[in-house]
mmCIF file with all atom_site columns, C-alpha atoms and ligand atoms in Angstrom:
data_model
loop_
_atom_site.group_PDB
_atom_site.id
_atom_site.type_symbol
_atom_site.label_atom_id
_atom_site.label_alt_id
_atom_site.label_comp_id
_atom_site.label_asym_id
_atom_site.label_entity_id
_atom_site.label_seq_id
_atom_site.pdbx_PDB_ins_code
_atom_site.Cartn_x
_atom_site.Cartn_y
_atom_site.Cartn_z
_atom_site.occupancy
_atom_site.B_iso_or_equiv
_atom_site.pdbx_formal_charge
_atom_site.auth_seq_id
_atom_site.auth_comp_id
_atom_site.auth_asym_id
_atom_site.auth_atom_id
_atom_site.pdbx_PDB_model_num
ATOM   1   C CA . MET A 1 1   ? 104.758 46.286 -22.854 1.00 90.00 ? 163 MET A CA 1
ATOM   2   C CA . PRO A 1 2   ? 102.613 47.399 -20.148 1.00 96.00 ? 164 PRO A CA 1
ATOM   3   C CA . LEU A 1 3   ? 103.354 51.049 -18.653 1.00 97.00 ? 165 LEU A CA 1
ATOM   4   C CA . PRO A 1 4   ? 104.910 51.305 -15.541 1.00 98.00 ? 166 PRO A CA 1
ATOM   5   C CA . ARG A 1 5   ? 102.439 51.410 -12.713 1.00 98.00 ? 167 ARG A CA 1
ATOM   6   C CA . ILE A 1 6   ? 101.945 54.776 -10.431 1.00 98.00 ? 168 ILE A CA 1
ATOM   7   C CA . PRO A 1 7   ? 99.766  55.426 -7.262  1.00 98.00 ? 169 PRO A CA 1
ATOM   8   C CA . TYR A 1 8   ? 96.415  56.271 -7.878  1.00 97.00 ? 170 TYR A CA 1
ATOM   9   C CA . GLU A 1 9   ? 95.928  59.659 -6.270  1.00 96.00 ? 171 GLU A CA 1
ATOM   10  C CA . PHE A 1 10  ? 92.169  58.845 -4.945  1.00 96.00 ? 172 PHE A CA 1
ATOM   11  C CA . GLU A 1 11  ? 90.273  60.869 -2.510  1.00 94.00 ? 173 GLU A CA 1
ATOM   12  C CA . ALA A 1 12  ? 88.332  58.816 -0.172  1.00 96.00 ? 174 ALA A CA 1
ATOM   13  C CA . LEU A 1 13  ? 85.452  61.075 1.320   1.00 98.00 ? 175 LEU A CA 1
ATOM   14  C CA . PRO A 1 14  ? 83.393  60.769 4.055   1.00 98.00 ? 176 PRO A CA 1
ATOM   15  C CA . GLU A 1 15  ? 79.868  59.618 3.031   1.00 98.00 ? 177 GLU A CA 1
ATOM   16  C CA . GLU A 1 16  ? 78.391  62.892 3.958   1.00 98.00 ? 178 GLU A CA 1
ATOM   17  C CA . GLU A 1 17  ? 80.613  64.856 1.878   1.00 98.00 ? 179 GLU A CA 1
ATOM   18  C CA . MET A 1 18  ? 80.087  62.073 -1.020  1.00 98.00 ? 180 MET A CA 1
ATOM   19  C CA . ARG A 1 19  ? 76.121  62.797 -0.696  1.00 98.00 ? 181 ARG A CA 1
ATOM   20  C CA . ALA A 1 20  ? 76.737  66.710 -0.511  1.00 98.00 ? 182 ALA A CA 1
ATOM   21  C CA . ARG A 1 21  ? 78.757  66.561 -3.732  1.00 98.00 ? 183 ARG A CA 1
ATOM   22  C CA . ALA A 1 22  ? 76.460  64.337 -5.534  1.00 98.00 ? 184 ALA A CA 1
ATOM   23  C CA . GLU A 1 23  ? 73.290  66.610 -4.925  1.00 98.00 ? 185 GLU A CA 1
ATOM   24  C CA . ALA A 1 24  ? 75.277  69.733 -5.531  1.00 98.00 ? 186 ALA A CA 1
ATOM   25  C CA . PHE A 1 25  ? 76.729  67.956 -9.145  1.00 98.00 ? 187 PHE A CA 1
ATOM   26  C CA . TYR A 1 26  ? 73.345  66.902 -10.014 1.00 98.00 ? 188 TYR A CA 1
ATOM   27  C CA . LYS A 1 27  ? 71.802  70.504 -9.184  1.00 98.00 ? 189 LYS A CA 1
ATOM   28  C CA . LYS A 1 28  ? 74.237  72.014 -11.425 1.00 98.00 ? 190 LYS A CA 1
ATOM   29  C CA . MET A 1 29  ? 74.158  69.680 -14.383 1.00 98.00 ? 191 MET A CA 1
ATOM   30  C CA . GLU A 1 30  ? 70.178  69.962 -14.144 1.00 98.00 ? 192 GLU A CA 1
ATOM   31  C CA . ALA A 1 31  ? 70.635  73.520 -14.473 1.00 98.00 ? 193 ALA A CA 1
ATOM   32  C CA . ARG A 1 32  ? 72.157  73.275 -17.691 1.00 98.00 ? 194 ARG A CA 1
ATOM   33  C CA . ARG A 1 33  ? 70.344  73.590 -21.028 1.00 98.00 ? 195 ARG A CA 1
ATOM   34  C CA . SER A 1 34  ? 71.225  74.002 -24.647 1.00 98.00 ? 196 SER A CA 1
ATOM   35  C CA . VAL A 1 35  ? 71.011  77.723 -26.050 1.00 97.00 ? 197 VAL A CA 1
ATOM   36  C CA . ARG A 1 36  ? 70.417  78.512 -29.745 1.00 97.00 ? 198 ARG A CA 1
ATOM   37  C CA . ASP A 1 37  ? 70.949  82.448 -29.211 1.00 97.00 ? 199 ASP A CA 1
ATOM   38  C CA . PHE A 1 38  ? 74.031  83.665 -28.175 1.00 98.00 ? 200 PHE A CA 1
ATOM   39  C CA . SER A 1 39  ? 75.640  86.919 -27.154 1.00 98.00 ? 201 SER A CA 1
ATOM   40  C CA . ASP A 1 40  ? 78.579  88.299 -29.312 1.00 98.00 ? 202 ASP A CA 1
ATOM   41  C CA . ARG A 1 41  ? 80.363  88.968 -25.825 1.00 98.00 ? 203 ARG A CA 1
ATOM   42  C CA . PRO A 1 42  ? 83.870  87.480 -26.318 1.00 98.00 ? 204 PRO A CA 1
ATOM   43  C CA . VAL A 1 43  ? 85.212  84.717 -24.396 1.00 99.00 ? 205 VAL A CA 1
ATOM   44  C CA . PRO A 1 44  ? 88.719  84.565 -23.534 1.00 98.00 ? 206 PRO A CA 1
ATOM   45  C CA . ARG A 1 45  ? 90.671  81.713 -25.242 1.00 98.00 ? 207 ARG A CA 1
ATOM   46  C CA . GLU A 1 46  ? 91.905  80.347 -22.070 1.00 98.00 ? 208 GLU A CA 1
ATOM   47  C CA . LEU A 1 47  ? 88.514  79.141 -21.123 1.00 99.00 ? 209 LEU A CA 1
ATOM   48  C CA . ILE A 1 48  ? 88.107  77.293 -24.278 1.00 99.00 ? 210 ILE A CA 1
ATOM   49  C CA . GLU A 1 49  ? 91.595  76.012 -23.808 1.00 99.00 ? 211 GLU A CA 1
ATOM   50  C CA . ARG A 1 50  ? 90.639  74.692 -20.344 1.00 99.00 ? 212 ARG A CA 1
ATOM   51  C CA . ALA A 1 51  ? 87.383  72.792 -21.585 1.00 99.00 ? 213 ALA A CA 1
ATOM   52  C CA . ILE A 1 52  ? 88.929  71.068 -24.228 1.00 99.00 ? 214 ILE A CA 1
ATOM   53  C CA . GLN A 1 53  ? 91.812  69.973 -22.000 1.00 99.00 ? 215 GLN A CA 1
ATOM   54  C CA . THR A 1 54  ? 88.876  68.794 -19.701 1.00 99.00 ? 216 THR A CA 1
ATOM   55  C CA . ALA A 1 55  ? 87.231  67.326 -22.568 1.00 99.00 ? 217 ALA A CA 1
ATOM   56  C CA . SER A 1 56  ? 90.416  65.354 -23.707 1.00 99.00 ? 218 SER A CA 1
ATOM   57  C CA . THR A 1 57  ? 90.452  63.720 -20.157 1.00 99.00 ? 219 THR A CA 1
ATOM   58  C CA . ALA A 1 58  ? 87.973  61.662 -21.254 1.00 99.00 ? 220 ALA A CA 1
ATOM   59  C CA . PRO A 1 59  ? 88.652  57.819 -21.381 1.00 98.00 ? 221 PRO A CA 1
ATOM   60  C CA . SER A 1 60  ? 89.185  56.486 -24.805 1.00 98.00 ? 222 SER A CA 1
ATOM   61  C CA . GLY A 1 61  ? 89.577  52.830 -26.297 1.00 98.00 ? 223 GLY A CA 1
ATOM   62  C CA . ALA A 1 62  ? 93.017  52.000 -26.037 1.00 98.00 ? 224 ALA A CA 1
ATOM   63  C CA . HIS A 1 63  ? 93.921  55.359 -24.539 1.00 98.00 ? 225 HIS A CA 1
ATOM   64  C CA . ILE A 1 64  ? 94.107  56.492 -28.227 1.00 98.00 ? 226 ILE A CA 1
ATOM   65  C CA . GLN A 1 65  ? 92.411  59.944 -27.367 1.00 98.00 ? 227 GLN A CA 1
ATOM   66  C CA . PRO A 1 66  ? 90.837  59.830 -30.719 1.00 98.00 ? 228 PRO A CA 1
ATOM   67  C CA . TRP A 1 67  ? 89.594  63.333 -31.107 1.00 98.00 ? 229 TRP A CA 1
ATOM   68  C CA . THR A 1 68  ? 90.709  66.705 -32.410 1.00 98.00 ? 230 THR A CA 1
ATOM   69  C CA . PHE A 1 69  ? 88.870  69.942 -31.332 1.00 99.00 ? 231 PHE A CA 1
ATOM   70  C CA . VAL A 1 70  ? 89.178  72.868 -33.710 1.00 99.00 ? 232 VAL A CA 1
ATOM   71  C CA . ALA A 1 71  ? 88.123  76.041 -32.219 1.00 99.00 ? 233 ALA A CA 1
ATOM   72  C CA . VAL A 1 72  ? 87.110  78.903 -34.390 1.00 99.00 ? 234 VAL A CA 1
ATOM   73  C CA . SER A 1 73  ? 86.969  82.377 -33.738 1.00 98.00 ? 235 SER A CA 1
ATOM   74  C CA . ASP A 1 74  ? 87.839  84.106 -36.895 1.00 98.00 ? 236 ASP A CA 1
ATOM   75  C CA . PRO A 1 75  ? 84.786  85.821 -38.195 1.00 98.00 ? 237 PRO A CA 1
ATOM   76  C CA . LYS A 1 76  ? 85.287  85.226 -41.820 1.00 98.00 ? 238 LYS A CA 1
ATOM   77  C CA . LEU A 1 77  ? 85.497  81.549 -41.106 1.00 98.00 ? 239 LEU A CA 1
ATOM   78  C CA . LYS A 1 78  ? 82.602  81.437 -38.886 1.00 98.00 ? 240 LYS A CA 1
ATOM   79  C CA . LEU A 1 79  ? 80.323  83.251 -41.736 1.00 98.00 ? 241 LEU A CA 1
ATOM   80  C CA . ARG A 1 80  ? 81.585  80.824 -43.964 1.00 98.00 ? 242 ARG A CA 1
ATOM   81  C CA . ILE A 1 81  ? 80.580  77.989 -41.704 1.00 98.00 ? 243 ILE A CA 1
ATOM   82  C CA . ARG A 1 82  ? 77.277  79.499 -41.119 1.00 98.00 ? 244 ARG A CA 1
ATOM   83  C CA . GLU A 1 83  ? 76.190  79.811 -44.765 1.00 98.00 ? 245 GLU A CA 1
ATOM   84  C CA . ALA A 1 84  ? 77.267  76.150 -45.753 1.00 97.00 ? 246 ALA A CA 1
ATOM   85  C CA . ALA A 1 85  ? 75.790  74.994 -42.583 1.00 97.00 ? 247 ALA A CA 1
ATOM   86  C CA . GLU A 1 86  ? 72.238  76.885 -43.431 1.00 97.00 ? 248 GLU A CA 1
ATOM   87  C CA . GLU A 1 87  ? 72.792  75.369 -47.012 1.00 96.00 ? 249 GLU A CA 1
ATOM   88  C CA . GLU A 1 88  ? 73.018  71.869 -45.635 1.00 95.00 ? 250 GLU A CA 1
ATOM   89  C CA . GLU A 1 89  ? 69.913  72.669 -43.406 1.00 95.00 ? 251 GLU A CA 1
ATOM   90  C CA . ARG A 1 90  ? 67.786  74.018 -45.957 1.00 96.00 ? 252 ARG A CA 1
ATOM   91  C CA . THR A 1 91  ? 68.261  70.838 -47.773 1.00 96.00 ? 253 THR A CA 1
ATOM   92  C CA . SER A 1 92  ? 67.367  68.890 -44.754 1.00 95.00 ? 254 SER A CA 1
ATOM   93  C CA . TYR A 1 93  ? 64.258  70.881 -43.605 1.00 95.00 ? 255 TYR A CA 1
ATOM   94  C CA . GLY A 1 94  ? 63.107  71.296 -47.264 1.00 94.00 ? 256 GLY A CA 1
ATOM   95  C CA . GLY A 1 95  ? 62.781  67.183 -47.653 1.00 92.00 ? 257 GLY A CA 1
ATOM   96  C CA . ARG A 1 96  ? 65.897  65.433 -46.712 1.00 94.00 ? 258 ARG A CA 1
ATOM   97  C CA . MET A 1 97  ? 64.451  64.778 -43.040 1.00 95.00 ? 259 MET A CA 1
ATOM   98  C CA . SER A 1 98  ? 61.549  62.689 -42.849 1.00 95.00 ? 260 SER A CA 1
ATOM   99  C CA . GLU A 1 99  ? 57.981  63.833 -41.790 1.00 96.00 ? 261 GLU A CA 1
ATOM   100 C CA . GLU A 1 100 ? 58.447  62.211 -38.534 1.00 96.00 ? 262 GLU A CA 1
ATOM   101 C CA . TRP A 1 101 ? 62.084  63.625 -38.046 1.00 96.00 ? 263 TRP A CA 1
ATOM   102 C CA . LEU A 1 102 ? 60.399  67.233 -38.572 1.00 96.00 ? 264 LEU A CA 1
ATOM   103 C CA . GLU A 1 103 ? 57.516  66.255 -36.269 1.00 96.00 ? 265 GLU A CA 1
ATOM   104 C CA . ALA A 1 104 ? 60.112  65.031 -33.673 1.00 96.00 ? 266 ALA A CA 1
ATOM   105 C CA . LEU A 1 105 ? 61.729  68.530 -33.757 1.00 95.00 ? 267 LEU A CA 1
ATOM   106 C CA . GLU A 1 106 ? 58.443  70.563 -33.617 1.00 95.00 ? 268 GLU A CA 1
ATOM   107 C CA . PRO A 1 107 ? 58.437  70.845 -30.207 1.00 94.00 ? 269 PRO A CA 1
ATOM   108 C CA . ILE A 1 108 ? 61.991  72.206 -30.054 1.00 94.00 ? 270 ILE A CA 1
ATOM   109 C CA . GLY A 1 109 ? 60.931  74.671 -32.954 1.00 93.00 ? 271 GLY A CA 1
ATOM   110 C CA . THR A 1 110 ? 64.453  74.594 -34.795 1.00 94.00 ? 272 THR A CA 1
ATOM   111 C CA . ASP A 1 111 ? 64.613  75.467 -38.328 1.00 95.00 ? 273 ASP A CA 1
ATOM   112 C CA . ALA A 1 112 ? 67.364  75.975 -41.053 1.00 96.00 ? 274 ALA A CA 1
ATOM   113 C CA . ASN A 1 113 ? 68.551  79.371 -39.675 1.00 97.00 ? 275 ASN A CA 1
ATOM   114 C CA . LYS A 1 114 ? 71.416  79.358 -37.619 1.00 97.00 ? 276 LYS A CA 1
ATOM   115 C CA . PRO A 1 115 ? 72.495  82.863 -37.142 1.00 97.00 ? 277 PRO A CA 1
ATOM   116 C CA . PHE A 1 116 ? 74.109  81.879 -33.684 1.00 98.00 ? 278 PHE A CA 1
ATOM   117 C CA . LEU A 1 117 ? 76.932  80.500 -35.931 1.00 98.00 ? 279 LEU A CA 1
ATOM   118 C CA . GLU A 1 118 ? 78.058  83.994 -36.898 1.00 98.00 ? 280 GLU A CA 1
ATOM   119 C CA . THR A 1 119 ? 77.166  85.904 -33.608 1.00 98.00 ? 281 THR A CA 1
ATOM   120 C CA . VAL A 1 120 ? 78.906  83.501 -31.157 1.00 98.00 ? 282 VAL A CA 1
ATOM   121 C CA . PRO A 1 121 ? 82.664  84.202 -30.118 1.00 98.00 ? 283 PRO A CA 1
ATOM   122 C CA . TRP A 1 122 ? 83.796  80.495 -30.717 1.00 99.00 ? 284 TRP A CA 1
ATOM   123 C CA . ILE A 1 123 ? 82.790  77.456 -32.420 1.00 98.00 ? 285 ILE A CA 1
ATOM   124 C CA . VAL A 1 124 ? 84.407  74.356 -31.269 1.00 99.00 ? 286 VAL A CA 1
ATOM   125 C CA . VAL A 1 125 ? 84.041  71.117 -33.838 1.00 98.00 ? 287 VAL A CA 1
ATOM   126 C CA . LEU A 1 126 ? 84.958  68.207 -32.168 1.00 98.00 ? 288 LEU A CA 1
ATOM   127 C CA . PHE A 1 127 ? 86.404  65.915 -34.966 1.00 98.00 ? 289 PHE A CA 1
ATOM   128 C CA . ALA A 1 128 ? 86.846  61.983 -34.813 1.00 98.00 ? 290 ALA A CA 1
ATOM   129 C CA . GLN A 1 129 ? 89.767  60.410 -35.791 1.00 98.00 ? 291 GLN A CA 1
ATOM   130 C CA . ARG A 1 130 ? 88.044  57.294 -37.290 1.00 98.00 ? 292 ARG A CA 1
ATOM   131 C CA . SER A 1 131 ? 91.807  55.799 -37.854 1.00 98.00 ? 293 SER A CA 1
ATOM   132 C CA . GLY A 1 132 ? 95.247  57.260 -37.055 1.00 97.00 ? 294 GLY A CA 1
ATOM   133 C CA . PHE A 1 133 ? 98.852  56.737 -37.899 1.00 95.00 ? 295 PHE A CA 1
ATOM   134 C CA . ARG A 1 134 ? 102.051 55.666 -36.405 1.00 94.00 ? 296 ARG A CA 1
ATOM   135 C CA . GLU A 1 135 ? 105.204 57.370 -36.277 1.00 94.00 ? 297 GLU A CA 1
ATOM   136 C CA . ASP A 1 136 ? 106.552 55.860 -39.568 1.00 96.00 ? 298 ASP A CA 1
ATOM   137 C CA . GLY A 1 137 ? 103.097 57.376 -41.312 1.00 93.00 ? 299 GLY A CA 1
ATOM   138 C CA . SER A 1 138 ? 101.412 53.593 -41.493 1.00 96.00 ? 300 SER A CA 1
ATOM   139 C CA . LYS A 1 139 ? 97.868  53.347 -40.892 1.00 96.00 ? 301 LYS A CA 1
ATOM   140 C CA . ARG A 1 140 ? 96.805  52.507 -37.015 1.00 97.00 ? 302 ARG A CA 1
ATOM   141 C CA . LYS A 1 141 ? 93.326  51.408 -36.208 1.00 97.00 ? 303 LYS A CA 1
ATOM   142 C CA . HIS A 1 142 ? 91.197  53.192 -33.502 1.00 98.00 ? 304 HIS A CA 1
ATOM   143 C CA . TYR A 1 143 ? 88.977  51.594 -31.277 1.00 98.00 ? 305 TYR A CA 1
ATOM   144 C CA . TYR A 1 144 ? 85.510  52.850 -29.838 1.00 98.00 ? 306 TYR A CA 1
ATOM   145 C CA . VAL A 1 145 ? 85.952  55.961 -31.523 1.00 98.00 ? 307 VAL A CA 1
ATOM   146 C CA . GLN A 1 146 ? 82.306  56.933 -31.156 1.00 98.00 ? 308 GLN A CA 1
ATOM   147 C CA . GLU A 1 147 ? 82.050  56.045 -27.560 1.00 98.00 ? 309 GLU A CA 1
ATOM   148 C CA . SER A 1 148 ? 85.153  57.904 -26.795 1.00 98.00 ? 310 SER A CA 1
ATOM   149 C CA . CYS A 1 149 ? 84.182  60.717 -28.464 1.00 98.00 ? 311 CYS A CA 1
ATOM   150 C CA . GLY A 1 150 ? 80.647  61.008 -26.926 1.00 98.00 ? 312 GLY A CA 1
ATOM   151 C CA . ILE A 1 151 ? 82.274  60.669 -23.534 1.00 99.00 ? 313 ILE A CA 1
ATOM   152 C CA . ALA A 1 152 ? 84.692  63.700 -24.594 1.00 99.00 ? 314 ALA A CA 1
ATOM   153 C CA . ALA A 1 153 ? 81.879  65.660 -25.645 1.00 98.00 ? 315 ALA A CA 1
ATOM   154 C CA . GLY A 1 154 ? 79.877  64.949 -22.665 1.00 99.00 ? 316 GLY A CA 1
ATOM   155 C CA . PHE A 1 155 ? 83.145  66.399 -20.368 1.00 99.00 ? 317 PHE A CA 1
ATOM   156 C CA . PHE A 1 156 ? 83.330  69.193 -22.784 1.00 99.00 ? 318 PHE A CA 1
ATOM   157 C CA . ILE A 1 157 ? 79.909  70.401 -22.020 1.00 99.00 ? 319 ILE A CA 1
ATOM   158 C CA . ALA A 1 158 ? 80.040  69.887 -18.459 1.00 99.00 ? 320 ALA A CA 1
ATOM   159 C CA . ALA A 1 159 ? 83.358  71.985 -18.344 1.00 99.00 ? 321 ALA A CA 1
ATOM   160 C CA . LEU A 1 160 ? 81.565  74.943 -20.330 1.00 99.00 ? 322 LEU A CA 1
ATOM   161 C CA . HIS A 1 161 ? 78.521  74.413 -17.878 1.00 99.00 ? 323 HIS A CA 1
ATOM   162 C CA . GLU A 1 162 ? 80.672  74.637 -14.810 1.00 98.00 ? 324 GLU A CA 1
ATOM   163 C CA . MET A 1 163 ? 82.766  77.614 -15.872 1.00 98.00 ? 325 MET A CA 1
ATOM   164 C CA . GLY A 1 164 ? 79.647  79.548 -17.008 1.00 98.00 ? 326 GLY A CA 1
ATOM   165 C CA . LEU A 1 165 ? 79.344  79.230 -20.504 1.00 99.00 ? 327 LEU A CA 1
ATOM   166 C CA . ALA A 1 166 ? 76.779  77.980 -22.477 1.00 98.00 ? 328 ALA A CA 1
ATOM   167 C CA . THR A 1 167 ? 76.858  75.613 -25.662 1.00 98.00 ? 329 THR A CA 1
ATOM   168 C CA . LEU A 1 168 ? 74.473  73.545 -27.990 1.00 98.00 ? 330 LEU A CA 1
ATOM   169 C CA . THR A 1 169 ? 75.130  70.205 -29.479 1.00 98.00 ? 331 THR A CA 1
ATOM   170 C CA . HIS A 1 170 ? 74.662  71.327 -32.995 1.00 96.00 ? 332 HIS A CA 1
ATOM   171 C CA . THR A 1 171 ? 75.120  68.719 -36.060 1.00 92.00 ? 333 THR A CA 1
ATOM   172 C CA . PRO A 1 172 ? 74.279  70.290 -39.233 1.00 89.00 ? 334 PRO A CA 1
ATOM   173 C CA . SER A 1 173 ? 73.870  66.876 -41.181 1.00 86.00 ? 335 SER A CA 1
ATOM   174 C CA . PRO A 1 174 ? 76.009  66.034 -43.328 1.00 92.00 ? 336 PRO A CA 1
ATOM   175 C CA . MET A 1 175 ? 79.208  67.790 -41.825 1.00 95.00 ? 337 MET A CA 1
ATOM   176 C CA . ARG A 1 176 ? 81.425  66.996 -44.650 1.00 96.00 ? 338 ARG A CA 1
ATOM   177 C CA . PHE A 1 177 ? 81.520  70.886 -45.406 1.00 98.00 ? 339 PHE A CA 1
ATOM   178 C CA . LEU A 1 178 ? 83.443  71.047 -41.949 1.00 98.00 ? 340 LEU A CA 1
ATOM   179 C CA . SER A 1 179 ? 86.102  68.915 -42.778 1.00 98.00 ? 341 SER A CA 1
ATOM   180 C CA . GLU A 1 180 ? 86.550  71.069 -46.038 1.00 98.00 ? 342 GLU A CA 1
ATOM   181 C CA . LEU A 1 181 ? 86.172  74.525 -44.470 1.00 98.00 ? 343 LEU A CA 1
ATOM   182 C CA . LEU A 1 182 ? 88.534  73.521 -41.585 1.00 98.00 ? 344 LEU A CA 1
ATOM   183 C CA . GLU A 1 183 ? 91.153  71.700 -43.574 1.00 98.00 ? 345 GLU A CA 1
ATOM   184 C CA . ARG A 1 184 ? 90.894  68.352 -41.853 1.00 98.00 ? 346 ARG A CA 1
ATOM   185 C CA . PRO A 1 185 ? 92.485  65.227 -43.211 1.00 97.00 ? 347 PRO A CA 1
ATOM   186 C CA . SER A 1 186 ? 90.118  62.203 -44.471 1.00 96.00 ? 348 SER A CA 1
ATOM   187 C CA . ASN A 1 187 ? 90.667  59.891 -41.388 1.00 97.00 ? 349 ASN A CA 1
ATOM   188 C CA . GLU A 1 188 ? 88.782  62.650 -39.428 1.00 98.00 ? 350 GLU A CA 1
ATOM   189 C CA . ALA A 1 189 ? 85.215  63.263 -39.505 1.00 98.00 ? 351 ALA A CA 1
ATOM   190 C CA . ALA A 1 190 ? 83.439  66.031 -37.632 1.00 98.00 ? 352 ALA A CA 1
ATOM   191 C CA . TYR A 1 191 ? 81.755  64.451 -34.653 1.00 98.00 ? 353 TYR A CA 1
ATOM   192 C CA . ILE A 1 192 ? 79.746  67.857 -33.060 1.00 98.00 ? 354 ILE A CA 1
ATOM   193 C CA . LEU A 1 193 ? 79.879  71.295 -33.916 1.00 98.00 ? 355 LEU A CA 1
ATOM   194 C CA . PHE A 1 194 ? 79.562  73.334 -30.563 1.00 98.00 ? 356 PHE A CA 1
ATOM   195 C CA . PRO A 1 195 ? 78.673  76.969 -30.531 1.00 98.00 ? 357 PRO A CA 1
ATOM   196 C CA . VAL A 1 196 ? 80.526  78.293 -27.386 1.00 99.00 ? 358 VAL A CA 1
ATOM   197 C CA . GLY A 1 197 ? 79.733  81.494 -25.397 1.00 98.00 ? 359 GLY A CA 1
ATOM   198 C CA . TYR A 1 198 ? 76.931  83.663 -23.182 1.00 98.00 ? 360 TYR A CA 1
ATOM   199 C CA . PRO A 1 199 ? 73.245  83.298 -23.968 1.00 98.00 ? 361 PRO A CA 1
ATOM   200 C CA . ALA A 1 200 ? 71.875  86.304 -25.357 1.00 98.00 ? 362 ALA A CA 1
ATOM   201 C CA . ASP A 1 201 ? 70.144  88.800 -23.414 1.00 98.00 ? 363 ASP A CA 1
ATOM   202 C CA . GLY A 1 202 ? 66.654  87.467 -22.576 1.00 97.00 ? 364 GLY A CA 1
ATOM   203 C CA . THR A 1 203 ? 67.421  84.011 -24.067 1.00 97.00 ? 365 THR A CA 1
ATOM   204 C CA . VAL A 1 204 ? 64.381  81.573 -23.605 1.00 97.00 ? 366 VAL A CA 1
ATOM   205 C CA . VAL A 1 205 ? 64.574  77.846 -23.843 1.00 97.00 ? 367 VAL A CA 1
ATOM   206 C CA . PRO A 1 206 ? 61.819  75.089 -24.618 1.00 97.00 ? 368 PRO A CA 1
ATOM   207 C CA . ASP A 1 207 ? 60.026  74.569 -21.553 1.00 97.00 ? 369 ASP A CA 1
ATOM   208 C CA . LEU A 1 208 ? 61.000  70.650 -21.451 1.00 95.00 ? 370 LEU A CA 1
ATOM   209 C CA . GLN A 1 209 ? 60.899  68.023 -18.524 1.00 96.00 ? 371 GLN A CA 1
ATOM   210 C CA . ARG A 1 210 ? 63.693  65.664 -18.009 1.00 98.00 ? 372 ARG A CA 1
ATOM   211 C CA . LYS A 1 211 ? 62.601  62.046 -17.327 1.00 98.00 ? 373 LYS A CA 1
ATOM   212 C CA . PRO A 1 212 ? 62.347  61.021 -14.050 1.00 98.00 ? 374 PRO A CA 1
ATOM   213 C CA . LEU A 1 213 ? 64.393  58.777 -12.119 1.00 98.00 ? 375 LEU A CA 1
ATOM   214 C CA . GLU A 1 214 ? 62.142  55.834 -12.218 1.00 98.00 ? 376 GLU A CA 1
ATOM   215 C CA . ASP A 1 215 ? 61.732  56.063 -16.274 1.00 98.00 ? 377 ASP A CA 1
ATOM   216 C CA . VAL A 1 216 ? 65.463  55.576 -16.975 1.00 98.00 ? 378 VAL A CA 1
ATOM   217 C CA . VAL A 1 217 ? 66.860  53.154 -14.459 1.00 98.00 ? 379 VAL A CA 1
ATOM   218 C CA . ILE A 1 218 ? 65.819  49.496 -13.781 1.00 98.00 ? 380 ILE A CA 1
ATOM   219 C CA . TRP A 1 219 ? 67.080  48.119 -10.495 1.00 98.00 ? 381 TRP A CA 1
ATOM   220 C CA . LYS A 1 220 ? 67.902  44.193 -10.242 1.00 98.00 ? 382 LYS A CA 1
HETATM 221 N N1 . IYR B 2 .   ? 70.751  69.218 -37.678 1.00 52.34 ? 539 IYR B N1 1
HETATM 222 C C1 . IYR B 2 .   ? 69.350  70.242 -37.809 1.00 52.34 ? 539 IYR B C1 1
HETATM 223 C C2 . IYR B 2 .   ? 68.447  69.472 -37.175 1.00 52.34 ? 539 IYR B C2 1
HETATM 224 C C3 . IYR B 2 .   ? 67.857  69.038 -35.844 1.00 52.34 ? 539 IYR B C3 1
HETATM 225 C C4 . IYR B 2 .   ? 67.982  67.377 -35.618 1.00 52.34 ? 539 IYR B C4 1
HETATM 226 C C5 . IYR B 2 .   ? 68.014  67.354 -34.152 1.00 52.34 ? 539 IYR B C5 1
HETATM 227 I I1 . IYR B 2 .   ? 67.641  65.269 -33.891 1.00 52.34 ? 539 IYR B I1 1
HETATM 228 C C6 . IYR B 2 .   ? 67.830  67.958 -33.417 1.00 52.34 ? 539 IYR B C6 1
HETATM 229 O O1 . IYR B 2 .   ? 67.722  67.847 -31.686 1.00 52.34 ? 539 IYR B O1 1
HETATM 230 C C7 . IYR B 2 .   ? 67.852  69.557 -33.449 1.00 52.34 ? 539 IYR B C7 1
HETATM 231 C C8 . IYR B 2 .   ? 68.068  69.862 -34.741 1.00 52.34 ? 539 IYR B C8 1
HETATM 232 C C9 . IYR B 2 .   ? 69.627  71.499 -36.898 1.00 52.34 ? 539 IYR B C9 1
HETATM 233 O O2 . IYR B 2 .   ? 70.592  71.795 -36.267 1.00 52.34 ? 539 IYR B O2 1
HETATM 234 O O3 . IYR B 2 .   ? 68.404  72.324 -36.896 1.00 52.34 ? 539 IYR B O3 1
#
């Protein structure tokens, strides 16, 4: 049965205002950078809650919202995540990743050490629900799970940036250890791990350039 319909509270804006907002939002997003050195300065849980709620407004296949966010602040658990992630990364950097992959990462300068996983006040892991359950416990198919979670991740990153926090899309691969440490069921798979906090004092980021508009759009 289709859901009942309600009026959409759409705010129509004058074009001038649209231009000004488009410009301001672009500038804001253009200033965002992934950060790999975090301060241990605490972040109130309310901010993490709001960022997750914002992420969870993302559109999703059949509006199934196939995501679970696990927000970790327990120092013991963060340490265990760091240890397990670094173990996987050592295997990855030590031969599991191809020469070509390692070369592609050279400009970014990453390695197997992930001290930020211990320092940062919050680790938020986005789990993708590959399938779900109906009320009677039977298995329910989920649709466009990767796309839905990708969009939710984007909203999450934007929400954190807007509220003055920094993050990193970290994918210690494979991420199975996260299901074990965070006790997630087998229908869920870790999608992206986000350390969330303030950049460490004096944080530097790679001097990278974003592709100009002409290189990312084709007009027809
Ligand atoms: N997961 C590893 C390797 C890594 C891979 C890509 I693609 C990056 O853009 C960055 C890192 C790590 O986190 O170090």
